[in-house]
XYZ file of C-alpha atoms in Angstrom:
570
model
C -33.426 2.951 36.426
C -30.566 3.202 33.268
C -32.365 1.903 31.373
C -35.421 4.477 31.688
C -33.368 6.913 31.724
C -31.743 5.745 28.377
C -34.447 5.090 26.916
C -35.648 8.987 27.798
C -32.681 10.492 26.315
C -33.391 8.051 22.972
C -36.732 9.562 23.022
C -35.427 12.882 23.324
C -33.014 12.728 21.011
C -35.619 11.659 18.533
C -37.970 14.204 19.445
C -35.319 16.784 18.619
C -34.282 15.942 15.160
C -35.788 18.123 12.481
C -37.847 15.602 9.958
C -36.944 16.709 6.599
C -34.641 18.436 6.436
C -30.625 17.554 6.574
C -27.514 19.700 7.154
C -24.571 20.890 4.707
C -23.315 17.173 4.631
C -26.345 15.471 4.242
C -26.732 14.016 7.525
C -29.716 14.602 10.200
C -30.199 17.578 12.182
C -31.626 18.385 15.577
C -33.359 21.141 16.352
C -31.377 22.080 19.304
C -27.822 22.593 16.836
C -29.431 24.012 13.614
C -32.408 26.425 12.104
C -34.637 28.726 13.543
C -33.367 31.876 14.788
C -29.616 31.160 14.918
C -29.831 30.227 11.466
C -32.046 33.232 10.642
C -29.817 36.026 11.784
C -26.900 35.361 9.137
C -29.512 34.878 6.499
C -31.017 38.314 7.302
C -27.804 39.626 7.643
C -26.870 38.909 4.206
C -30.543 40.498 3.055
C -29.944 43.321 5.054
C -26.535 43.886 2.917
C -28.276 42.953 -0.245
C -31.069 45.468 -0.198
C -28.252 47.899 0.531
C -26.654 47.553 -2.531
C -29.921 46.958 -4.286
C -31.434 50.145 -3.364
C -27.979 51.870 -3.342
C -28.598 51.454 -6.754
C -31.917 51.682 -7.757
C -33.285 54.561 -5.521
C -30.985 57.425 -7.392
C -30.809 55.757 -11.022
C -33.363 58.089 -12.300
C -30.911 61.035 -11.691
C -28.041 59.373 -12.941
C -29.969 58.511 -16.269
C -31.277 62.510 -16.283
C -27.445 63.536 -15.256
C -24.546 62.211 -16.342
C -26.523 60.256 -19.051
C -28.683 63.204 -20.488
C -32.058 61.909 -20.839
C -35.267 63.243 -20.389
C -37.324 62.728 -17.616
C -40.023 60.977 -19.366
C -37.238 58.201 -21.422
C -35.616 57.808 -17.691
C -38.928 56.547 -15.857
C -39.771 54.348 -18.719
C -35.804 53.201 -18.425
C -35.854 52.637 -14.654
C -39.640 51.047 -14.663
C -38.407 48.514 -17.605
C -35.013 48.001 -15.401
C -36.882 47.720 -11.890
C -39.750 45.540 -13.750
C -36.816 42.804 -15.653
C -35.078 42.426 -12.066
C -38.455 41.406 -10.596
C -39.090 39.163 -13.751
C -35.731 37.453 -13.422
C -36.115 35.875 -9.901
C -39.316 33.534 -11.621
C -35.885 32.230 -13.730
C -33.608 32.065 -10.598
C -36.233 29.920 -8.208
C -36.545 27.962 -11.492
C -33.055 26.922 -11.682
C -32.751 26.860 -7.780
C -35.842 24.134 -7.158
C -35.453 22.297 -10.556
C -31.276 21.771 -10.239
C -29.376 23.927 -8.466
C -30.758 23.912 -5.172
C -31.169 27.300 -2.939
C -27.824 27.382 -1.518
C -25.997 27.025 -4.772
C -28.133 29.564 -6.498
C -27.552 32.383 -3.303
C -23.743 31.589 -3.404
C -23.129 32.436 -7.672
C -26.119 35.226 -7.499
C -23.851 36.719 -5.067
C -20.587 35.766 -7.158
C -22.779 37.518 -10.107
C -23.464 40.746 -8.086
C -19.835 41.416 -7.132
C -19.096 41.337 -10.603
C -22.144 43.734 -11.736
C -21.039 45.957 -9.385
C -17.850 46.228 -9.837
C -18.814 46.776 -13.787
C -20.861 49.680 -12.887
C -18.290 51.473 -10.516
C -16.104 51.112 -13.173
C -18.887 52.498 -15.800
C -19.597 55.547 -13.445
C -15.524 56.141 -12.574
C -15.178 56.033 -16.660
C -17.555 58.422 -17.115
C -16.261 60.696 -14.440
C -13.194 60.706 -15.760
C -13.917 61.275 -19.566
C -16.385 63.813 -18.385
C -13.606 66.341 -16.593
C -11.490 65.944 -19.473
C -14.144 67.213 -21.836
C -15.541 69.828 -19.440
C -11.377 70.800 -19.361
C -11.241 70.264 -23.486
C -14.455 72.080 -24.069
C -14.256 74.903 -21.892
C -16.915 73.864 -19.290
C -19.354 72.871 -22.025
C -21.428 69.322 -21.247
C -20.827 66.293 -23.288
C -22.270 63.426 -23.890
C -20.701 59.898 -22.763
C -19.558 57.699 -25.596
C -22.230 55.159 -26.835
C -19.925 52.441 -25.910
C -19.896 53.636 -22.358
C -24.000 53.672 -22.132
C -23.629 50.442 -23.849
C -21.452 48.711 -20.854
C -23.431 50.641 -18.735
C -26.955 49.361 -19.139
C -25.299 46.185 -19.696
C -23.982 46.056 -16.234
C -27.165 47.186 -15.305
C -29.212 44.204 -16.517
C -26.134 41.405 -14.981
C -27.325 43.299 -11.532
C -30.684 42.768 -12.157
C -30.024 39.048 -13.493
C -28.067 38.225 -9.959
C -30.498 40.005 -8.415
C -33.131 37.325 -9.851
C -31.022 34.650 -8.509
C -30.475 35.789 -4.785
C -33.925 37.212 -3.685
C -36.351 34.597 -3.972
C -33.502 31.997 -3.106
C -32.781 33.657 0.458
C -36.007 34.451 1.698
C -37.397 31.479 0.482
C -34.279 29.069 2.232
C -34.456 31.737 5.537
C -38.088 30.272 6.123
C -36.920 26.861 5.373
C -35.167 27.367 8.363
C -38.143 26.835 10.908
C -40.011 23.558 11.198
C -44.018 23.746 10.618
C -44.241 20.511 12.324
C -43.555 22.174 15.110
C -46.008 24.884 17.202
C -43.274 27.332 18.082
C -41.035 27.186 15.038
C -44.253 27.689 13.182
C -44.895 30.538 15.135
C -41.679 32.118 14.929
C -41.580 31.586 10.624
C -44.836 34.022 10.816
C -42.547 36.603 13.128
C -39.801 35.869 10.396
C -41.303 37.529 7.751
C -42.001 40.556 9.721
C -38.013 41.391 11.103
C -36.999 40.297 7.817
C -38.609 43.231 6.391
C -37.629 45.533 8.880
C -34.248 44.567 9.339
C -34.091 44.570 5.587
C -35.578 48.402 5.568
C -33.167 49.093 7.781
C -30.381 48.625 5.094
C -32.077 50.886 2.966
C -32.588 53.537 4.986
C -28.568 53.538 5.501
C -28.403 53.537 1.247
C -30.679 56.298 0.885
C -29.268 58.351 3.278
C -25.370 57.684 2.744
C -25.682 56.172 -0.488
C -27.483 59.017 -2.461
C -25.713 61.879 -0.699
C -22.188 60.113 -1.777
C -23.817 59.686 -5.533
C -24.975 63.277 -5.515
C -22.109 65.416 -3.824
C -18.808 63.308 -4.048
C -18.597 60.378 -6.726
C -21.052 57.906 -9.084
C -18.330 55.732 -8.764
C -17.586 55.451 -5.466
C -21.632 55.538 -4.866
C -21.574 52.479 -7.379
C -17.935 50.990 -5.274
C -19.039 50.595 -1.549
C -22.570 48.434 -2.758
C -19.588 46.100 -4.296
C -17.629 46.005 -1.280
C -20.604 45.501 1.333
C -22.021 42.495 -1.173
C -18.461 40.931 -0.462
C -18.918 41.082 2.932
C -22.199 39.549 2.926
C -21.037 36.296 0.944
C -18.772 35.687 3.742
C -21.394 36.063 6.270
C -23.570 33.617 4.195
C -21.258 31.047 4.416
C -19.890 31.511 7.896
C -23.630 30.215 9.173
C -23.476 26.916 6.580
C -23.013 24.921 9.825
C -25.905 25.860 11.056
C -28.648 25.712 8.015
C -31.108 23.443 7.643
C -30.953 21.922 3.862
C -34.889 20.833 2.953
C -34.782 16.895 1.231
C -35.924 17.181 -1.793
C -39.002 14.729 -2.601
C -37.321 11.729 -5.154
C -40.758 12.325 -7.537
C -40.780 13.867 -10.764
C -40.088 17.856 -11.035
C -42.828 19.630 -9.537
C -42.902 21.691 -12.962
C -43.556 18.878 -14.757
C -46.158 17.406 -12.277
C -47.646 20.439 -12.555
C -47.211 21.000 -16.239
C -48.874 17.122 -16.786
C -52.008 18.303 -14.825
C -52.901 21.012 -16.517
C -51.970 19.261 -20.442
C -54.211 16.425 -19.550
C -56.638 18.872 -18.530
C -56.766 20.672 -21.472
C -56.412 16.804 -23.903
C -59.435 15.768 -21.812
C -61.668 18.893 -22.547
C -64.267 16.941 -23.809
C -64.663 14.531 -20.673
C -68.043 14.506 -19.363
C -68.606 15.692 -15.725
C -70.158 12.160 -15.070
C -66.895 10.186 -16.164
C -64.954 12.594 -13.842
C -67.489 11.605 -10.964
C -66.987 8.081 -11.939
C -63.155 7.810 -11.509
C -63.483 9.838 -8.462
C -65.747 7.281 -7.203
C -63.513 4.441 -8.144
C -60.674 6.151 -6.680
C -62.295 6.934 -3.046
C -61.900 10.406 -3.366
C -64.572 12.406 -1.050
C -65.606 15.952 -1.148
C -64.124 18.435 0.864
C -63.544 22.310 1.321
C -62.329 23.866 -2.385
C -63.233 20.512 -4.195
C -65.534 21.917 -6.475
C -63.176 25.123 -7.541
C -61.217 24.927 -10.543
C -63.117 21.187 -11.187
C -61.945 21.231 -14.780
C -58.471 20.119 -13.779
C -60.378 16.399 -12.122
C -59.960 16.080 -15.949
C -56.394 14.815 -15.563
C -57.754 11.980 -13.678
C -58.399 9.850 -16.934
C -55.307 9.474 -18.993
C -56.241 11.029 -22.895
C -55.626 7.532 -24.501
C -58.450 6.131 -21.728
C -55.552 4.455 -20.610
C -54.213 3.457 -16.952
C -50.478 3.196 -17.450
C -48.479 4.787 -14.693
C -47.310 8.047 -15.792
C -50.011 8.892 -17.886
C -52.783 9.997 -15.448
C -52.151 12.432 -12.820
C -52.538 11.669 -8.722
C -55.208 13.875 -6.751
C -52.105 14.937 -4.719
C -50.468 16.408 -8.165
C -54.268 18.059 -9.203
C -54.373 19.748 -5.896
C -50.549 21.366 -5.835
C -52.091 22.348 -9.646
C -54.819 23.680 -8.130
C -52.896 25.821 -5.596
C -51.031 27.244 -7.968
C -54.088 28.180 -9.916
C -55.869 29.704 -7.047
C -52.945 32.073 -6.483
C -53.417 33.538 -10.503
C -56.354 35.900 -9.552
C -54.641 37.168 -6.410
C -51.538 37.884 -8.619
C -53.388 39.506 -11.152
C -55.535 42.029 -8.937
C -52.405 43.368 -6.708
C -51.155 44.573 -9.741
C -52.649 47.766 -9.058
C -50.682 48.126 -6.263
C -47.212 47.372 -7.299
C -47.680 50.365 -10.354
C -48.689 52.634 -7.524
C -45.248 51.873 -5.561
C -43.194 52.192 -8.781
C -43.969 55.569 -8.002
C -41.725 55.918 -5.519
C -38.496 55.613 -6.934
C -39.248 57.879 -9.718
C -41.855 60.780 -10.289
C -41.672 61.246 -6.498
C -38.079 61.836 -7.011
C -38.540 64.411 -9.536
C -40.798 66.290 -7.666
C -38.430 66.330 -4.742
C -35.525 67.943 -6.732
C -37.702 71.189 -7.603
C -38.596 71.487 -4.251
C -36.557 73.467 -1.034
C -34.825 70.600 0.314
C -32.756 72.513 2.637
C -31.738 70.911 6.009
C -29.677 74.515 7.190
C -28.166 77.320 5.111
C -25.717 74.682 3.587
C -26.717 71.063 3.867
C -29.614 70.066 1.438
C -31.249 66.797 1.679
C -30.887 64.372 -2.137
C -34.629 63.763 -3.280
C -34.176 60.478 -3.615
C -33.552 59.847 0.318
C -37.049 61.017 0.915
C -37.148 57.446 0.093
C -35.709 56.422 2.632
C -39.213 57.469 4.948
C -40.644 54.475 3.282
C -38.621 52.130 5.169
C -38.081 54.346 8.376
C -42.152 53.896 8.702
C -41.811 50.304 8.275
C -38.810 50.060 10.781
C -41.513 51.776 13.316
C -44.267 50.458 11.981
C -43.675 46.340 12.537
C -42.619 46.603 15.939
C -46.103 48.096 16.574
C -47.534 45.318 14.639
C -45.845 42.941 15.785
C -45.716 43.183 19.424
C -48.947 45.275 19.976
C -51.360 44.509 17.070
C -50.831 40.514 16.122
C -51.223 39.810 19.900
C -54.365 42.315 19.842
C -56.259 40.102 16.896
C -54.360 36.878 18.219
C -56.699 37.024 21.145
C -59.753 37.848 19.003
C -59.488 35.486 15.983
C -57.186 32.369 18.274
C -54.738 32.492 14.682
C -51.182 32.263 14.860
C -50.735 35.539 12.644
C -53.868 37.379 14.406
C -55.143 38.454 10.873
C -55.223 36.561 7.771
C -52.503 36.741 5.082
C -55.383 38.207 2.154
C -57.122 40.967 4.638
C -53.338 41.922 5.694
C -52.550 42.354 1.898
C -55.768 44.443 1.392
C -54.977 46.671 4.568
C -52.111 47.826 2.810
C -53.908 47.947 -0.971
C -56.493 50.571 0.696
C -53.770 52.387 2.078
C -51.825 52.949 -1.285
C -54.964 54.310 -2.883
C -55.092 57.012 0.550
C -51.053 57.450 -0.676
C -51.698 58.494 -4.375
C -54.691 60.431 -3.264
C -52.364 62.661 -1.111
C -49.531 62.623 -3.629
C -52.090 64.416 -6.108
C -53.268 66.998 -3.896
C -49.905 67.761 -2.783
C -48.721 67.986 -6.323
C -51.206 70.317 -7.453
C -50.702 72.842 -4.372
C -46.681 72.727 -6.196
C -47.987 73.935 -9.253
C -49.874 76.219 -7.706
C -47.086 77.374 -5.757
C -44.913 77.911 -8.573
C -47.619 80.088 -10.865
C -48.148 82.680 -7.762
C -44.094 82.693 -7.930
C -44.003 83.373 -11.400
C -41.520 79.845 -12.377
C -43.652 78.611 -14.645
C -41.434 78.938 -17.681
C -37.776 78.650 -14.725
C -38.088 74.932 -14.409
C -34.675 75.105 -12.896
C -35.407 77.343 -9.975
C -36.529 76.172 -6.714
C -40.161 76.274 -5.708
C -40.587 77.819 -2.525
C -42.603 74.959 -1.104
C -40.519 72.769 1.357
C -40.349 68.774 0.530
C -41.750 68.124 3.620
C -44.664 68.447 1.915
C -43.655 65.170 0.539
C -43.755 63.186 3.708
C -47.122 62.358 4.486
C -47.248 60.387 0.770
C -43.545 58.455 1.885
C -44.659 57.496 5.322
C -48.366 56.155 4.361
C -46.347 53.823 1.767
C -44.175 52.699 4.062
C -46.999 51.702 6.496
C -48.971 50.047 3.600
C -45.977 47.915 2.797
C -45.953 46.124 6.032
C -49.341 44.839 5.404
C -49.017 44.329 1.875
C -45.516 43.267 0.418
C -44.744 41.235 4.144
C -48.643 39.859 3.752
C -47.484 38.956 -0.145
C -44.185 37.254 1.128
C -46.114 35.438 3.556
C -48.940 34.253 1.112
C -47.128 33.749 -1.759
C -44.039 31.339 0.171
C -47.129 29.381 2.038
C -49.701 28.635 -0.592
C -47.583 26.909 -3.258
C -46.135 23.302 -2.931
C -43.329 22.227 -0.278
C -41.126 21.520 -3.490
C -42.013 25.221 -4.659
C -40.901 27.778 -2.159
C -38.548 29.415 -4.182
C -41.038 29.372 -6.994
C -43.723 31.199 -4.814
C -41.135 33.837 -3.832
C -40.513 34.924 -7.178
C -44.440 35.187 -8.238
C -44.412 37.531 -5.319
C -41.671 39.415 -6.700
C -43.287 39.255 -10.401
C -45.814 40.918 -9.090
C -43.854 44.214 -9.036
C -42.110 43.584 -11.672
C -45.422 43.193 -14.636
C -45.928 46.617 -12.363
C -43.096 48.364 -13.209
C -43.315 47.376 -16.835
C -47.120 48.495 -17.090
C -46.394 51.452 -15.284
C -43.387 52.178 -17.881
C -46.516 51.385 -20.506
C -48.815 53.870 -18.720
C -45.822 56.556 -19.017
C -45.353 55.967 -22.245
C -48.596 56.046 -23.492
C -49.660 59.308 -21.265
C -46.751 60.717 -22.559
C -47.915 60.249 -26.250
C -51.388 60.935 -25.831
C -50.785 64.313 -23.585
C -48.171 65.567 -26.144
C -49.969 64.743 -29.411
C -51.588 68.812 -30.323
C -47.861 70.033 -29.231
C -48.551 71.077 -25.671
C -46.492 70.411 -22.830
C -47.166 66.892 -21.794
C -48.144 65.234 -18.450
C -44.286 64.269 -18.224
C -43.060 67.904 -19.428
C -38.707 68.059 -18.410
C -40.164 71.318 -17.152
C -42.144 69.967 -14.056
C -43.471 73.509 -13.469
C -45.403 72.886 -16.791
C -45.874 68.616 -16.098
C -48.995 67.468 -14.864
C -47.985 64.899 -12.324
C -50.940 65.576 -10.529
C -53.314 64.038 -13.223
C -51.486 60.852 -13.868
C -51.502 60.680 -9.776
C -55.430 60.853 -10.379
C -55.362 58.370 -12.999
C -53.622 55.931 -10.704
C -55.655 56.519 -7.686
C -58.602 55.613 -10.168
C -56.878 52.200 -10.828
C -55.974 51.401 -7.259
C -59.889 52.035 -6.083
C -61.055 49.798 -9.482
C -58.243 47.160 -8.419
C -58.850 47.014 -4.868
C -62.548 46.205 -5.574
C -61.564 43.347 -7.832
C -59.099 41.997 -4.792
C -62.015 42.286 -2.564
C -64.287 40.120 -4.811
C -61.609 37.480 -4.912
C -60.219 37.155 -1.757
C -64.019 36.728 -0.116
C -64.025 33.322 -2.377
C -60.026 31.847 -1.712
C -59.782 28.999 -0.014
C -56.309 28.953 2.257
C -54.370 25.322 1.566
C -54.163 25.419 5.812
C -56.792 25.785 7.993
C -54.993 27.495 10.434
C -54.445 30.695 8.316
């Protein structure tokens, strides 16, 4: 009877330890003691603080640039698109560095060293400025001057050391939260799907506190201290990250070459092979056992790196049909990419022209409180915050019964929901946009582009709320997609093509400005992106992007019908 029973409590000690994976010290876990949601909650804890200084940031940078840095509306959308687009560039570098040498946990703990210190650079910028700034106003009897080139120097440089630690700490977190939960296991694979879903809420729940608090601090009271507290809270959060190290779950990495350069090998012997006949390929197939199955015949010109490009055999020099396949995955994902690019310059929006077309509306709350234009943002995430609950606990269980998947719907008609629904968003936002100008000719403020139109910003709403609803399908469908379809080895990797996404959106949007701007303004009229808004044309570049969104959400339908998911269970 001991011995049964000893032999049960072997077994279930084995069943409980996590294969895989190893804590802080290198030694086994169980599942019991470590991952999953008591893991989780410090990770999106520290997200939650990190979007809070992210957005405490980014959301109001186009008035700061217009403001206390004096440019023009058109030079400070191009500035903050090129700023917003490098940040989402920088975290392909950062997952880089994190799955090639550093690891995920290193990387998260000097990002977050490397934030503290951008912040604190910009406080200091903004408290600089603020203080130069009353001594000229004092000097200059109330006149406006300009800050010292130096000072816009340190400023954007401080700027771009955000966005660098920025690249380091976003794909690294979410990427090592979801580590957290086993796939091997049914409910831990359920609960990583229900991971990415309160990690974007929770994390839109630190933003609405930054666009609210944040922006009215930055607008009535102090850059600097607007700049400060995003320093402090990012302090706090560090701590927090490293008070749950007991309880993480480290993923072993695999003792094979770098994935890069397994990858990297494929696709050069690929391209050394090009003139291999189809038959050879069939033939080393053959001789290697290798049947067909579901997605064998896409993307068959990388079977090429079967046959080493000397015809020899040597180890090293041909490629496995494990290392063609995580190739292959990573290929499949390239037309995805590429077609929700249409999406992420839509949502660059947001943080910009929507902003200026806030300011010259009536923002006002009562006779004395006024609400800052850029925490209309802030609807975004509110709808999201309401919005995932609903999907979560009312929708997924809806299409769980009717489809029998874990996630209800799949990842690619999730991201399309949301696609469709941005194109609905910049419809509105045009329509809306031209009833302002309208508004402002029957009020005679044409040629007043500093007066208030008499057309409340609520006006606004409808375009705020049916983004935030799009981005639960579509940026949590992304996360999702992007962090499952790529190799174990890769996680990090796929969390920053996610993020890329927006960021080649932000700098083609910045493109699209620039060349609008150009184009609109070349027989000496008042361009599309006029500094008088009453005299801009928002409204047509809203048209012009509601044009791309329909021609970019056909081209997403035509190429998600033919993906084939790496799990059948998806």
């Amino acid at each position: 009877m001991a011995g049964t029973n000893l032999l049960d409590a072997k077994t279930s000690l084995l069943n409980d330890v996590v294969h895989g994976s190893v804590d802080f010290k290198g030694r086994p876990v169980t599942r019991s003691l470590s991952g999953g949601w008591k893991s989780a909650f410090f990770i999106i804890g520290v997200e939650v603080a990190e979007r809070f200084a992210y957005h405490g940031i980014s959301s109001n940078l186009i008035s700061y640039l217009t403001g206390p840095l004096g440019q023009s509306t058109a030079t400070a959308a191009e500035n903050v698109n090129a700023w917003l687009g490098t940040s989402m560039i920088f975290p392909l570098l950062g997952a880089f560095v994190a799955d090639s040498f550093l690891g995920r946990f290193r990387t998260i703990v000097i990002a977050s060293g490397l934030y503290i210190l951008a912040l604190g650079f910009l406080s200091l910028s903004a408290a600089l400025y603020s203080f130069k700034s009353s001594n000229c106003h004092f000097a200059a009897n109330n006149t406006t001057c300009s800050p010292p080139q130096f000072q816009i120097i340190f400023f954007f440089f401080s700027l771009y050391l955000f966005a660098l630690a920025q690249g380091g700490h976003k794909p690294c977190l979410q990427a090592f939260g979801a580590d957290q939960f086993d796939e091997q296991d049914p409910k831990e694979c359920k609960d990583k799907s229900s991971f990415f879903n309160w990690w974007y809420f929770s994390m839109n729940s630190g933003v609405v506190v930054a666009l609210f608090v944040l922006t009215y601090i930055q607008d009535n009271l102090s850059w600097g201290l607007g700049f400060g507290i995003p320093c402090i809270i990012m302090c706090l959060s560090l701590i927090i990250f490293l008070l749950g190290t007991m309880t993480y779950r480290f993923r072993i990495q695999s003792d094979e070459r770098n994935p890069f350069v397994r990858i990297g090998k494929v696709f050069l012997n690929a391209v050394r092979n090009w003139r291999t006949t189809p038959e050879a390929i069939s033939k080393e197939e053959e001789a290697q056992g290798i049947l067909p199955y579901q997605g064998s015949q896409q993307l068959k010109f990388l079977y090429k790196a079967l046959l080493a490009p000397d015809g020899s055999k040597e180890d090293g020099k041909v490629c496995s049909i494990t290392e063609i396949e995580e190739a292959k995955a990573v290929l499949r994902l390239v037309p995805i990419w590429t077609t929700c690019l249409g999406y992420a310059i839509v949502l660059s929006q947001s943080s910009t022209l929507f902003t200026k077309q806030g300011v010259t509306m009536d923002r006002s709350i009562t006779s004395s409180l006024q609400i800052p234009a850029a925490s209309l943002q802030s609807f975004i995430s509110i709808a999201i915050v309401v919005f995932i609950p609903i999907y979560e606990r009312i929708l997924v269980p809806i299409a769980r019964a009717i489809t029998g998947k874990p996630s209800g719907i799949m990842m690619l008609q999730r991201i399309g929901t949301g696609i469709f629904l941005s194109f609905l968003s910049m419809v509105i936002a045009a329509l809306v946009e031209r009833e302002r100008l309208k508004t402002a000719a029957e009020y005679g403020l044409v040629d007043v582009p500093n007066a208030t139109v008499p057309m409340s910003v609520w006006w606004l709403l409808p375009q705020y709320l049916i983004f935030g609803v799009a981005d639960v399908f579509t940026m949590v469908g992304l996360q999702e997609f992007f962090y499952d379809q790529v190799p174990n080895e890769l996680k990090s990797i796929g969390i920053a093509l996610y993020l890329s996404i927006f960021g080649i959106g932000n700098f083609l949007s910045s493109f699209l400005i620039s060349v609008v701007e150009k184009v609109t303004s070349v027989t000496g009229q008042d361009s599309w992106f006029s500094d008088n808004l009453n005299r801009a044309h928002f409204d047509y570049f809203y048209w012009l992007l509601a044009g791309l969104s329909a021609a970019a959400f056909a081209a997403y339908l035509y190429i998600a019908k033919s993906y084939i998911y790496n799990r059948r269970n998806l």
